[in-house]
Amino acid sequence: MKIDGQAYRSVWLDADDRWSVHVIDQTKLPWALEILRLTTRDDAAHAIRSMQIRGAPLIGAVAAYGLCLALRADASTDAMERDAALLNATRPTAINLRWALDRMLTRLRNTPAAERVAVAYDEAGLIADEDAAQNETLGRHGLPLIEAAVRPGRAVNVLTHCNAGWLAAVDWGTALSPIYAAFNAGIDVHVWVDETRPRNQGAALTAWELGKHGVPHTVVADNAGGHLMQHDQVDLIIVGADRVTRTGDAANKIGTYLKALAARDNGVPFWVALPSSTIDWTVSDGVAEIPIEERSQAEVTDMTGRLADGTIATMRVVSADSPAANPAFDVTPARLVTGLITERGRCDATADGLLGLFPERR
């Protein structure tokens, strides 16, 4: 995707040394575009844990490269298993993290230690390239949903929650990929961008990347979505996911479930876009079985922004003696999901629907 006309991915190897890893520091957006250089396992783990990078597909890709960096220091089997476990513990909800590390280990366990670094970089590169290709294909499968919503004299209004664009993946994104495909095809499309408290990934990240690519959009308070739906200002909703069960339940950023409820009440299609690496085939009941990350109270009690003089400042917006709870995700039951968009096509949010696209999982 593009920033002011220049193509970017969200993770890439250094062009000169071909081993260190570059990522965009998402905690600095939208105020500054800063590139981080990761050179150790701990650099990668910190980037994931601190949300300098985030988004389920990107977490998986960066974890894979993090294992490459670890192997440069110690390619022994014991160290490899230990480093993979450390990286796997950085975030609990996004299944792509475990998926990517399991894929790396499956290939590396049967590789001699002396060859592991080269093989690891090859596999991590495949993970990144496949994610970009899958999400571009996912966008093509989602494009007909936007084409079908075209009405004379008005833009197609798509509402999204959190950030599921190219910043959350290696390229293209998940929920935003059909939107980019529609925009690139010349369709008049407009995006309602939920601010997505408490970390404001919608206002800070989704709005930024849409604006840099030229896609018309408007940031709204999280609580405005139902009102917009009641007044026929939302044609469809597309969100991403951090984990989808084999039965179609979808875990995504906190507040997604409420959007699905409002969508059902107003007859607005609610779609979840995901690469197959986000499916957890071992889980059937998302509400009961998907672990929900509880993050720092400070993300709720404090807010960061740019002051009139350009200074970036963090301030507390909650009474000093009031505690806060911060569940980072919620689960939208499959019954509220119109359908799933994957790199293999669209399907119902059901076990049969998913198995129809992925028969090898039967």
mmCIF file of C-alpha atoms in Angstrom:
data_model
loop_
_atom_site.group_PDB
_atom_site.id
_atom_site.type_symbol
_atom_site.label_atom_id
_atom_site.label_comp_id
_atom_site.label_asym_id
_atom_site.label_seq_id
_atom_site.Cartn_x
_atom_site.Cartn_y
_atom_site.Cartn_z
ATOM 1 C CA MET A 1 0.000 0.000 0.000
ATOM 2 C CA LYS A 2 1.049 3.631 -0.258
ATOM 3 C CA ILE A 3 2.056 6.523 1.967
ATOM 4 C CA ASP A 4 1.876 9.737 -0.054
ATOM 5 C CA GLY A 5 2.451 7.751 -3.237
ATOM 6 C CA GLN A 6 5.341 5.610 -1.952
ATOM 7 C CA ALA A 7 4.757 1.865 -1.590
ATOM 8 C CA TYR A 8 5.326 0.307 1.827
ATOM 9 C CA ARG A 9 4.929 -2.964 3.627
ATOM 10 C CA SER A 10 4.571 -3.042 7.390
ATOM 11 C CA VAL A 11 7.636 -5.309 7.883
ATOM 12 C CA TRP A 12 10.705 -5.755 5.685
ATOM 13 C CA LEU A 13 14.341 -6.788 5.814
ATOM 14 C CA ASP A 14 17.088 -4.184 5.711
ATOM 15 C CA ALA A 15 18.094 -3.649 2.077
ATOM 16 C CA ASP A 16 21.808 -3.612 2.908
ATOM 17 C CA ASP A 17 22.463 -6.235 5.583
ATOM 18 C CA ARG A 18 19.498 -8.517 4.627
ATOM 19 C CA TRP A 19 19.045 -9.768 8.194
ATOM 20 C CA SER A 20 17.827 -6.948 10.450
ATOM 21 C CA VAL A 21 14.103 -6.241 10.414
ATOM 22 C CA HIS A 22 12.347 -2.920 9.855
ATOM 23 C CA VAL A 23 8.845 -2.095 11.081
ATOM 24 C CA ILE A 24 6.804 1.081 11.441
ATOM 25 C CA ASP A 25 6.457 2.194 15.071
ATOM 26 C CA GLN A 26 2.670 2.353 15.283
ATOM 27 C CA THR A 27 2.767 4.001 18.718
ATOM 28 C CA LYS A 28 4.118 7.136 17.001
ATOM 29 C CA LEU A 29 1.315 7.368 14.448
ATOM 30 C CA PRO A 30 -0.376 9.537 13.305
ATOM 31 C CA TRP A 31 2.010 12.252 14.486
ATOM 32 C CA ALA A 32 5.251 10.845 13.093
ATOM 33 C CA LEU A 33 6.372 8.110 10.702
ATOM 34 C CA GLU A 34 9.251 6.419 12.520
ATOM 35 C CA ILE A 35 10.936 3.219 11.357
ATOM 36 C CA LEU A 36 12.313 0.780 13.933
ATOM 37 C CA ARG A 37 15.249 -1.534 13.263
ATOM 38 C CA LEU A 38 14.937 -4.838 15.117
ATOM 39 C CA THR A 39 18.195 -6.726 15.636
ATOM 40 C CA THR A 40 17.469 -9.160 18.492
ATOM 41 C CA ARG A 41 14.781 -11.496 19.757
ATOM 42 C CA ASP A 42 14.091 -9.080 22.590
ATOM 43 C CA ASP A 43 13.609 -6.208 20.132
ATOM 44 C CA ALA A 44 10.923 -8.225 18.349
ATOM 45 C CA ALA A 45 9.269 -9.346 21.582
ATOM 46 C CA HIS A 46 9.174 -5.766 22.873
ATOM 47 C CA ALA A 47 7.723 -4.481 19.607
ATOM 48 C CA ILE A 48 4.888 -7.019 19.858
ATOM 49 C CA ARG A 49 4.242 -6.646 23.574
ATOM 50 C CA SER A 50 4.337 -2.829 23.592
ATOM 51 C CA MET A 51 2.159 -2.630 20.460
ATOM 52 C CA GLN A 52 4.779 -0.845 18.415
ATOM 53 C CA ILE A 53 3.441 -3.377 15.946
ATOM 54 C CA ARG A 54 -0.018 -4.936 16.297
ATOM 55 C CA GLY A 55 -2.690 -6.644 14.247
ATOM 56 C CA ALA A 56 -2.953 -10.429 14.149
ATOM 57 C CA PRO A 57 -1.277 -11.116 10.755
ATOM 58 C CA LEU A 58 1.571 -8.678 11.405
ATOM 59 C CA ILE A 59 2.195 -10.087 14.886
ATOM 60 C CA GLY A 60 2.701 -13.509 13.315
ATOM 61 C CA ALA A 61 5.109 -12.226 10.677
ATOM 62 C CA VAL A 62 7.184 -10.211 13.154
ATOM 63 C CA ALA A 63 7.317 -13.173 15.549
ATOM 64 C CA ALA A 64 8.656 -15.327 12.712
ATOM 65 C CA TYR A 65 11.376 -12.796 12.017
ATOM 66 C CA GLY A 66 11.974 -12.525 15.768
ATOM 67 C CA LEU A 67 12.833 -16.221 15.807
ATOM 68 C CA CYS A 68 15.240 -15.611 12.913
ATOM 69 C CA LEU A 69 16.984 -12.962 14.994
ATOM 70 C CA ALA A 70 17.125 -15.323 17.963
ATOM 71 C CA LEU A 71 18.731 -18.056 15.861
ATOM 72 C CA ARG A 72 21.489 -15.683 14.818
ATOM 73 C CA ALA A 73 22.518 -15.586 18.480
ATOM 74 C CA ASP A 74 22.015 -19.297 19.248
ATOM 75 C CA ALA A 75 20.768 -21.868 16.748
ATOM 76 C CA SER A 76 20.727 -24.812 19.163
ATOM 77 C CA THR A 77 17.500 -26.748 19.587
ATOM 78 C CA ASP A 78 17.097 -25.872 23.270
ATOM 79 C CA ALA A 79 17.574 -22.172 22.599
ATOM 80 C CA MET A 80 15.223 -22.267 19.611
ATOM 81 C CA GLU A 81 12.416 -23.852 21.622
ATOM 82 C CA ARG A 82 12.964 -21.412 24.495
ATOM 83 C CA ASP A 83 13.008 -18.370 22.215
ATOM 84 C CA ALA A 84 9.854 -19.479 20.405
ATOM 85 C CA ALA A 85 8.060 -19.910 23.747
ATOM 86 C CA LEU A 86 9.136 -16.431 24.841
ATOM 87 C CA LEU A 87 7.850 -14.866 21.637
ATOM 88 C CA ASN A 88 4.612 -16.857 21.863
ATOM 89 C CA ALA A 89 3.934 -15.408 25.316
ATOM 90 C CA THR A 90 3.987 -11.776 24.187
ATOM 91 C CA ARG A 91 0.246 -11.543 23.307
ATOM 92 C CA PRO A 92 -2.462 -14.100 24.224
ATOM 93 C CA THR A 93 -5.438 -13.513 21.916
ATOM 94 C CA ALA A 94 -4.191 -13.327 18.311
ATOM 95 C CA ILE A 95 -3.863 -16.904 17.040
ATOM 96 C CA ASN A 96 -1.558 -15.876 14.164
ATOM 97 C CA LEU A 97 1.280 -15.551 16.673
ATOM 98 C CA ARG A 98 1.148 -19.219 17.632
ATOM 99 C CA TRP A 99 0.414 -20.268 14.059
ATOM 100 C CA ALA A 100 3.506 -18.545 12.663
ATOM 101 C CA LEU A 101 5.838 -19.852 15.366
ATOM 102 C CA ASP A 102 4.469 -23.396 15.022
ATOM 103 C CA ARG A 103 5.051 -23.213 11.273
ATOM 104 C CA MET A 104 8.611 -22.007 11.818
ATOM 105 C CA LEU A 105 9.356 -24.761 14.332
ATOM 106 C CA THR A 106 7.847 -27.457 12.132
ATOM 107 C CA ARG A 107 10.365 -26.628 9.430
ATOM 108 C CA LEU A 108 13.332 -25.873 11.701
ATOM 109 C CA ARG A 109 13.174 -28.908 13.995
ATOM 110 C CA ASN A 110 14.254 -31.130 11.117
ATOM 111 C CA THR A 111 16.933 -28.698 9.943
ATOM 112 C CA PRO A 112 20.573 -29.019 11.116
ATOM 113 C CA ALA A 113 21.573 -26.211 13.477
ATOM 114 C CA ALA A 114 24.195 -24.930 11.046
ATOM 115 C CA GLU A 115 21.513 -24.344 8.398
ATOM 116 C CA ARG A 116 18.749 -22.997 10.617
ATOM 117 C CA VAL A 117 19.369 -19.278 10.204
ATOM 118 C CA ALA A 118 19.129 -19.392 6.410
ATOM 119 C CA VAL A 119 16.109 -21.703 6.479
ATOM 120 C CA ALA A 120 14.389 -19.551 9.110
ATOM 121 C CA TYR A 121 14.735 -16.390 7.032
ATOM 122 C CA ASP A 122 13.407 -18.252 4.016
ATOM 123 C CA GLU A 123 10.346 -19.454 5.944
ATOM 124 C CA ALA A 124 9.681 -16.064 7.552
ATOM 125 C CA GLY A 125 9.879 -14.465 4.131
ATOM 126 C CA LEU A 126 7.335 -16.951 2.822
ATOM 127 C CA ILE A 127 5.010 -16.168 5.736
ATOM 128 C CA ALA A 128 5.226 -12.452 4.956
ATOM 129 C CA ASP A 129 4.806 -12.857 1.203
ATOM 130 C CA GLU A 130 1.908 -15.278 1.593
ATOM 131 C CA ASP A 131 0.125 -12.917 3.982
ATOM 132 C CA ALA A 132 0.396 -10.058 1.500
ATOM 133 C CA ALA A 133 -0.856 -12.251 -1.346
ATOM 134 C CA GLN A 134 -3.690 -13.754 0.706
ATOM 135 C CA ASN A 135 -4.947 -10.365 1.830
ATOM 136 C CA GLU A 136 -4.844 -8.970 -1.694
ATOM 137 C CA THR A 137 -6.939 -11.971 -2.796
ATOM 138 C CA LEU A 138 -9.218 -11.509 0.211
ATOM 139 C CA GLY A 139 -9.842 -7.963 -1.009
ATOM 140 C CA ARG A 140 -10.917 -9.247 -4.408
ATOM 141 C CA HIS A 141 -13.371 -11.635 -2.738
ATOM 142 C CA GLY A 142 -14.802 -8.815 -0.639
ATOM 143 C CA LEU A 143 -15.045 -6.330 -3.514
ATOM 144 C CA PRO A 144 -18.395 -7.693 -4.849
ATOM 145 C CA LEU A 145 -20.012 -6.858 -1.488
ATOM 146 C CA ILE A 146 -19.144 -3.207 -1.994
ATOM 147 C CA GLU A 147 -20.090 -3.302 -5.683
ATOM 148 C CA ALA A 148 -23.505 -4.709 -4.736
ATOM 149 C CA ALA A 149 -24.085 -1.814 -2.322
ATOM 150 C CA VAL A 150 -23.629 0.897 -4.972
ATOM 151 C CA ARG A 151 -26.614 3.241 -5.191
ATOM 152 C CA PRO A 152 -26.960 6.125 -7.654
ATOM 153 C CA GLY A 153 -25.997 9.506 -6.306
ATOM 154 C CA ARG A 154 -24.257 8.441 -3.118
ATOM 155 C CA ALA A 155 -21.101 6.789 -1.904
ATOM 156 C CA VAL A 156 -21.045 3.274 -0.500
ATOM 157 C CA ASN A 157 -20.662 3.796 3.246
ATOM 158 C CA VAL A 158 -18.617 1.124 5.008
ATOM 159 C CA LEU A 159 -18.155 1.149 8.769
ATOM 160 C CA THR A 160 -15.111 -0.497 10.321
ATOM 161 C CA HIS A 161 -13.801 -0.932 13.858
ATOM 162 C CA CYS A 162 -10.211 -0.788 15.113
ATOM 163 C CA ASN A 163 -7.438 -1.071 12.520
ATOM 164 C CA ALA A 164 -7.523 -3.996 10.101
ATOM 165 C CA GLY A 165 -5.671 -2.343 7.259
ATOM 166 C CA TRP A 166 -2.168 -2.837 5.907
ATOM 167 C CA LEU A 167 -0.673 -1.600 9.181
ATOM 168 C CA ALA A 168 -2.202 -4.667 10.872
ATOM 169 C CA ALA A 169 -0.943 -7.095 8.226
ATOM 170 C CA VAL A 170 2.077 -7.314 5.947
ATOM 171 C CA ASP A 171 0.211 -5.532 3.145
ATOM 172 C CA TRP A 172 -3.365 -4.686 2.044
ATOM 173 C CA GLY A 173 -4.927 -5.611 5.384
ATOM 174 C CA THR A 174 -8.039 -7.654 6.026
ATOM 175 C CA ALA A 175 -11.157 -5.525 6.599
ATOM 176 C CA LEU A 176 -9.691 -2.649 4.591
ATOM 177 C CA SER A 177 -8.507 -4.786 1.675
ATOM 178 C CA PRO A 178 -11.934 -4.843 -0.039
ATOM 179 C CA ILE A 179 -12.169 -1.094 0.544
ATOM 180 C CA TYR A 180 -8.797 -0.475 -1.093
ATOM 181 C CA ALA A 181 -9.841 -2.758 -3.954
ATOM 182 C CA ALA A 182 -13.052 -0.767 -4.413
ATOM 183 C CA PHE A 183 -11.269 2.581 -4.242
ATOM 184 C CA ASN A 184 -8.596 1.442 -6.699
ATOM 185 C CA ALA A 185 -11.379 0.265 -9.042
ATOM 186 C CA GLY A 186 -12.928 3.748 -9.056
ATOM 187 C CA ILE A 187 -15.942 2.988 -6.870
ATOM 188 C CA ASP A 188 -17.241 5.919 -4.821
ATOM 189 C CA VAL A 189 -16.602 4.514 -1.343
ATOM 190 C CA HIS A 190 -16.548 6.269 2.034
ATOM 191 C CA VAL A 191 -15.440 4.765 5.329
ATOM 192 C CA TRP A 192 -16.865 5.496 8.776
ATOM 193 C CA VAL A 193 -13.860 5.006 11.063
ATOM 194 C CA ASP A 194 -14.649 4.134 14.679
ATOM 195 C CA GLU A 195 -12.173 5.907 16.947
ATOM 196 C CA THR A 196 -11.814 2.578 18.822
ATOM 197 C CA ARG A 197 -11.150 3.469 22.400
ATOM 198 C CA PRO A 198 -9.182 2.909 24.485
ATOM 199 C CA ARG A 199 -6.098 2.904 22.234
ATOM 200 C CA ASN A 200 -7.764 4.813 19.381
ATOM 201 C CA GLN A 201 -6.433 2.496 16.674
ATOM 202 C CA GLY A 202 -9.212 3.649 14.368
ATOM 203 C CA ALA A 203 -8.609 7.367 14.790
ATOM 204 C CA ALA A 204 -4.812 7.058 14.924
ATOM 205 C CA LEU A 205 -4.122 4.251 12.443
ATOM 206 C CA THR A 206 -7.074 3.469 10.172
ATOM 207 C CA ALA A 207 -7.796 7.125 9.441
ATOM 208 C CA TRP A 208 -4.095 7.772 8.845
ATOM 209 C CA GLU A 209 -3.580 4.947 6.362
ATOM 210 C CA LEU A 210 -6.839 5.626 4.523
ATOM 211 C CA GLY A 211 -5.900 9.295 4.240
ATOM 212 C CA LYS A 212 -2.388 8.519 3.005
ATOM 213 C CA HIS A 213 -3.858 6.281 0.293
ATOM 214 C CA GLY A 214 -6.516 8.878 -0.589
ATOM 215 C CA VAL A 215 -9.643 6.993 0.539
ATOM 216 C CA PRO A 216 -12.503 9.271 1.731
ATOM 217 C CA HIS A 217 -13.294 8.653 5.398
ATOM 218 C CA THR A 218 -14.760 10.217 8.533
ATOM 219 C CA VAL A 219 -13.770 9.454 12.116
ATOM 220 C CA VAL A 220 -16.689 8.931 14.494
ATOM 221 C CA ALA A 221 -17.024 8.214 18.196
ATOM 222 C CA ASP A 222 -17.477 4.514 18.908
ATOM 223 C CA ASN A 223 -21.003 5.116 20.174
ATOM 224 C CA ALA A 224 -22.125 6.783 16.926
ATOM 225 C CA GLY A 225 -22.357 3.578 14.904
ATOM 226 C CA GLY A 226 -25.885 2.614 15.915
ATOM 227 C CA HIS A 227 -27.171 6.097 15.148
ATOM 228 C CA LEU A 228 -25.601 6.024 11.699
ATOM 229 C CA MET A 229 -27.201 2.647 11.000
ATOM 230 C CA GLN A 230 -30.625 3.852 12.112
ATOM 231 C CA HIS A 231 -30.407 6.693 9.596
ATOM 232 C CA ASP A 232 -29.388 4.543 6.608
ATOM 233 C CA GLN A 233 -25.856 5.900 6.579
ATOM 234 C CA VAL A 234 -24.111 2.513 6.769
ATOM 235 C CA ASP A 235 -24.386 0.097 3.843
ATOM 236 C CA LEU A 236 -22.233 -2.635 5.348
ATOM 237 C CA ILE A 237 -19.751 -3.284 8.130
ATOM 238 C CA ILE A 238 -16.431 -5.034 7.598
ATOM 239 C CA VAL A 239 -14.169 -5.805 10.554
ATOM 240 C CA GLY A 240 -11.064 -7.888 11.012
ATOM 241 C CA ALA A 241 -10.393 -10.537 13.653
ATOM 242 C CA ASP A 242 -7.654 -11.740 15.963
ATOM 243 C CA ARG A 243 -9.078 -15.243 16.195
ATOM 244 C CA VAL A 244 -12.028 -17.011 14.548
ATOM 245 C CA THR A 245 -13.292 -20.345 15.813
ATOM 246 C CA ARG A 246 -14.053 -23.303 13.586
ATOM 247 C CA THR A 247 -17.750 -22.478 14.133
ATOM 248 C CA GLY A 248 -17.467 -18.830 13.033
ATOM 249 C CA ASP A 249 -17.268 -16.911 16.323
ATOM 250 C CA ALA A 250 -14.940 -13.922 15.903
ATOM 251 C CA ALA A 251 -12.723 -12.260 18.503
ATOM 252 C CA ASN A 252 -11.841 -8.692 17.600
ATOM 253 C CA LYS A 253 -11.104 -5.386 19.309
ATOM 254 C CA ILE A 254 -13.399 -4.570 22.224
ATOM 255 C CA GLY A 255 -16.622 -2.965 20.983
ATOM 256 C CA THR A 256 -17.010 -5.126 17.883
ATOM 257 C CA TYR A 257 -19.780 -7.176 19.502
ATOM 258 C CA LEU A 258 -21.839 -4.036 20.109
ATOM 259 C CA LYS A 259 -21.533 -3.082 16.433
ATOM 260 C CA ALA A 260 -22.782 -6.537 15.456
ATOM 261 C CA LEU A 261 -25.799 -6.172 17.738
ATOM 262 C CA ALA A 262 -26.684 -2.789 16.236
ATOM 263 C CA ALA A 263 -26.159 -4.175 12.737
ATOM 264 C CA ARG A 264 -28.563 -7.046 13.389
ATOM 265 C CA ASP A 265 -31.206 -4.655 14.730
ATOM 266 C CA ASN A 266 -30.917 -2.422 11.659
ATOM 267 C CA GLY A 267 -30.491 -5.053 8.954
ATOM 268 C CA VAL A 268 -26.935 -3.987 8.089
ATOM 269 C CA PRO A 269 -24.667 -6.766 6.761
ATOM 270 C CA PHE A 270 -21.827 -7.527 9.187
ATOM 271 C CA TRP A 271 -18.800 -9.216 7.594
ATOM 272 C CA VAL A 272 -15.562 -10.455 9.157
ATOM 273 C CA ALA A 273 -12.457 -10.490 6.950
ATOM 274 C CA LEU A 274 -9.551 -12.779 7.819
ATOM 275 C CA PRO A 275 -6.738 -14.826 6.328
ATOM 276 C CA SER A 276 -6.925 -18.525 7.148
ATOM 277 C CA SER A 277 -4.025 -18.154 9.588
ATOM 278 C CA THR A 278 -6.512 -16.415 11.919
ATOM 279 C CA ILE A 279 -8.766 -19.497 12.182
ATOM 280 C CA ASP A 280 -8.321 -21.563 15.349
ATOM 281 C CA TRP A 281 -9.553 -24.999 14.305
ATOM 282 C CA THR A 282 -9.225 -26.287 17.891
ATOM 283 C CA VAL A 283 -11.854 -23.936 19.357
ATOM 284 C CA SER A 284 -15.620 -24.142 18.886
ATOM 285 C CA ASP A 285 -17.029 -21.734 21.526
ATOM 286 C CA GLY A 286 -15.329 -18.367 21.242
ATOM 287 C CA VAL A 287 -16.961 -16.753 24.270
ATOM 288 C CA ALA A 288 -15.944 -19.603 26.560
ATOM 289 C CA GLU A 289 -12.603 -20.620 25.073
ATOM 290 C CA ILE A 290 -10.775 -17.640 23.542
ATOM 291 C CA PRO A 291 -8.490 -15.949 26.091
ATOM 292 C CA ILE A 292 -9.161 -12.215 26.339
ATOM 293 C CA GLU A 293 -6.141 -10.043 27.014
ATOM 294 C CA GLU A 294 -6.526 -7.638 29.942
ATOM 295 C CA ARG A 295 -4.304 -4.647 29.264
ATOM 296 C CA SER A 296 -3.078 -1.777 31.408
ATOM 297 C CA GLN A 297 -5.561 0.501 33.175
ATOM 298 C CA ALA A 298 -3.579 3.445 31.831
ATOM 299 C CA GLU A 299 -4.903 2.830 28.315
ATOM 300 C CA VAL A 300 -8.361 3.706 29.662
ATOM 301 C CA THR A 301 -7.462 6.392 32.195
ATOM 302 C CA ASP A 302 -4.965 8.279 30.026
ATOM 303 C CA MET A 303 -5.060 9.714 26.494
ATOM 304 C CA THR A 304 -2.259 10.899 24.234
ATOM 305 C CA GLY A 305 -2.583 13.640 21.656
ATOM 306 C CA ARG A 306 -0.899 16.584 20.005
ATOM 307 C CA LEU A 307 -1.281 19.983 21.652
ATOM 308 C CA ALA A 308 -1.760 23.241 19.744
ATOM 309 C CA ASP A 309 1.974 23.954 19.894
ATOM 310 C CA GLY A 310 2.769 20.571 18.333
ATOM 311 C CA THR A 311 3.859 18.900 21.556
ATOM 312 C CA ILE A 312 2.779 15.270 22.007
ATOM 313 C CA ALA A 313 1.388 14.883 25.520
ATOM 314 C CA THR A 314 -0.299 12.193 27.607
ATOM 315 C CA MET A 315 -2.867 13.242 30.170
ATOM 316 C CA ARG A 316 -5.168 11.496 32.617
ATOM 317 C CA VAL A 317 -8.882 11.866 31.841
ATOM 318 C CA VAL A 318 -10.247 9.816 34.747
ATOM 319 C CA SER A 319 -10.455 10.775 38.405
ATOM 320 C CA ALA A 320 -7.251 9.898 40.246
ATOM 321 C CA ASP A 321 -9.048 7.598 42.682
ATOM 322 C CA SER A 322 -11.054 5.678 40.040
ATOM 323 C CA PRO A 323 -9.739 2.286 38.861
ATOM 324 C CA ALA A 324 -10.317 1.062 35.304
ATOM 325 C CA ALA A 325 -10.817 -2.278 33.581
ATOM 326 C CA ASN A 326 -9.387 -2.860 30.128
ATOM 327 C CA PRO A 327 -10.432 -6.068 28.324
ATOM 328 C CA ALA A 328 -8.803 -5.649 24.921
ATOM 329 C CA PHE A 329 -11.129 -7.883 22.870
ATOM 330 C CA ASP A 330 -14.652 -9.236 22.774
ATOM 331 C CA VAL A 331 -16.198 -12.139 20.885
ATOM 332 C CA THR A 332 -18.982 -11.731 18.343
ATOM 333 C CA PRO A 333 -21.014 -14.964 18.180
ATOM 334 C CA ALA A 334 -21.360 -16.481 14.736
ATOM 335 C CA ARG A 335 -25.126 -15.954 14.775
ATOM 336 C CA LEU A 336 -24.524 -12.193 14.425
ATOM 337 C CA VAL A 337 -22.020 -12.514 11.556
ATOM 338 C CA THR A 338 -23.412 -12.276 8.032
ATOM 339 C CA GLY A 339 -20.420 -14.092 6.645
ATOM 340 C CA LEU A 340 -16.649 -14.490 6.526
ATOM 341 C CA ILE A 341 -14.293 -13.221 3.818
ATOM 342 C CA THR A 342 -11.120 -15.280 3.358
ATOM 343 C CA GLU A 343 -8.462 -15.706 0.697
ATOM 344 C CA ARG A 344 -10.443 -18.701 -0.615
ATOM 345 C CA GLY A 345 -13.713 -16.827 -0.911
ATOM 346 C CA ARG A 346 -16.742 -15.914 1.189
ATOM 347 C CA CYS A 347 -18.728 -18.290 3.362
ATOM 348 C CA ASP A 348 -21.324 -18.472 6.096
ATOM 349 C CA ALA A 349 -19.998 -18.055 9.639
ATOM 350 C CA THR A 350 -20.603 -21.716 10.424
ATOM 351 C CA ALA A 351 -18.575 -24.899 10.727
ATOM 352 C CA ASP A 352 -19.996 -26.138 7.422
ATOM 353 C CA GLY A 353 -19.302 -22.810 5.760
ATOM 354 C CA LEU A 354 -15.641 -22.824 6.774
ATOM 355 C CA LEU A 355 -15.184 -26.493 5.906
ATOM 356 C CA GLY A 356 -16.638 -25.779 2.482
ATOM 357 C CA LEU A 357 -13.666 -23.482 1.851
ATOM 358 C CA PHE A 358 -11.140 -25.564 3.786
ATOM 359 C CA PRO A 359 -12.186 -29.211 3.215
ATOM 360 C CA GLU A 360 -8.754 -30.438 4.322
ATOM 361 C CA ARG A 361 -9.796 -29.535 7.874
ATOM 362 C CA ARG A 362 -12.598 -32.093 7.981
#
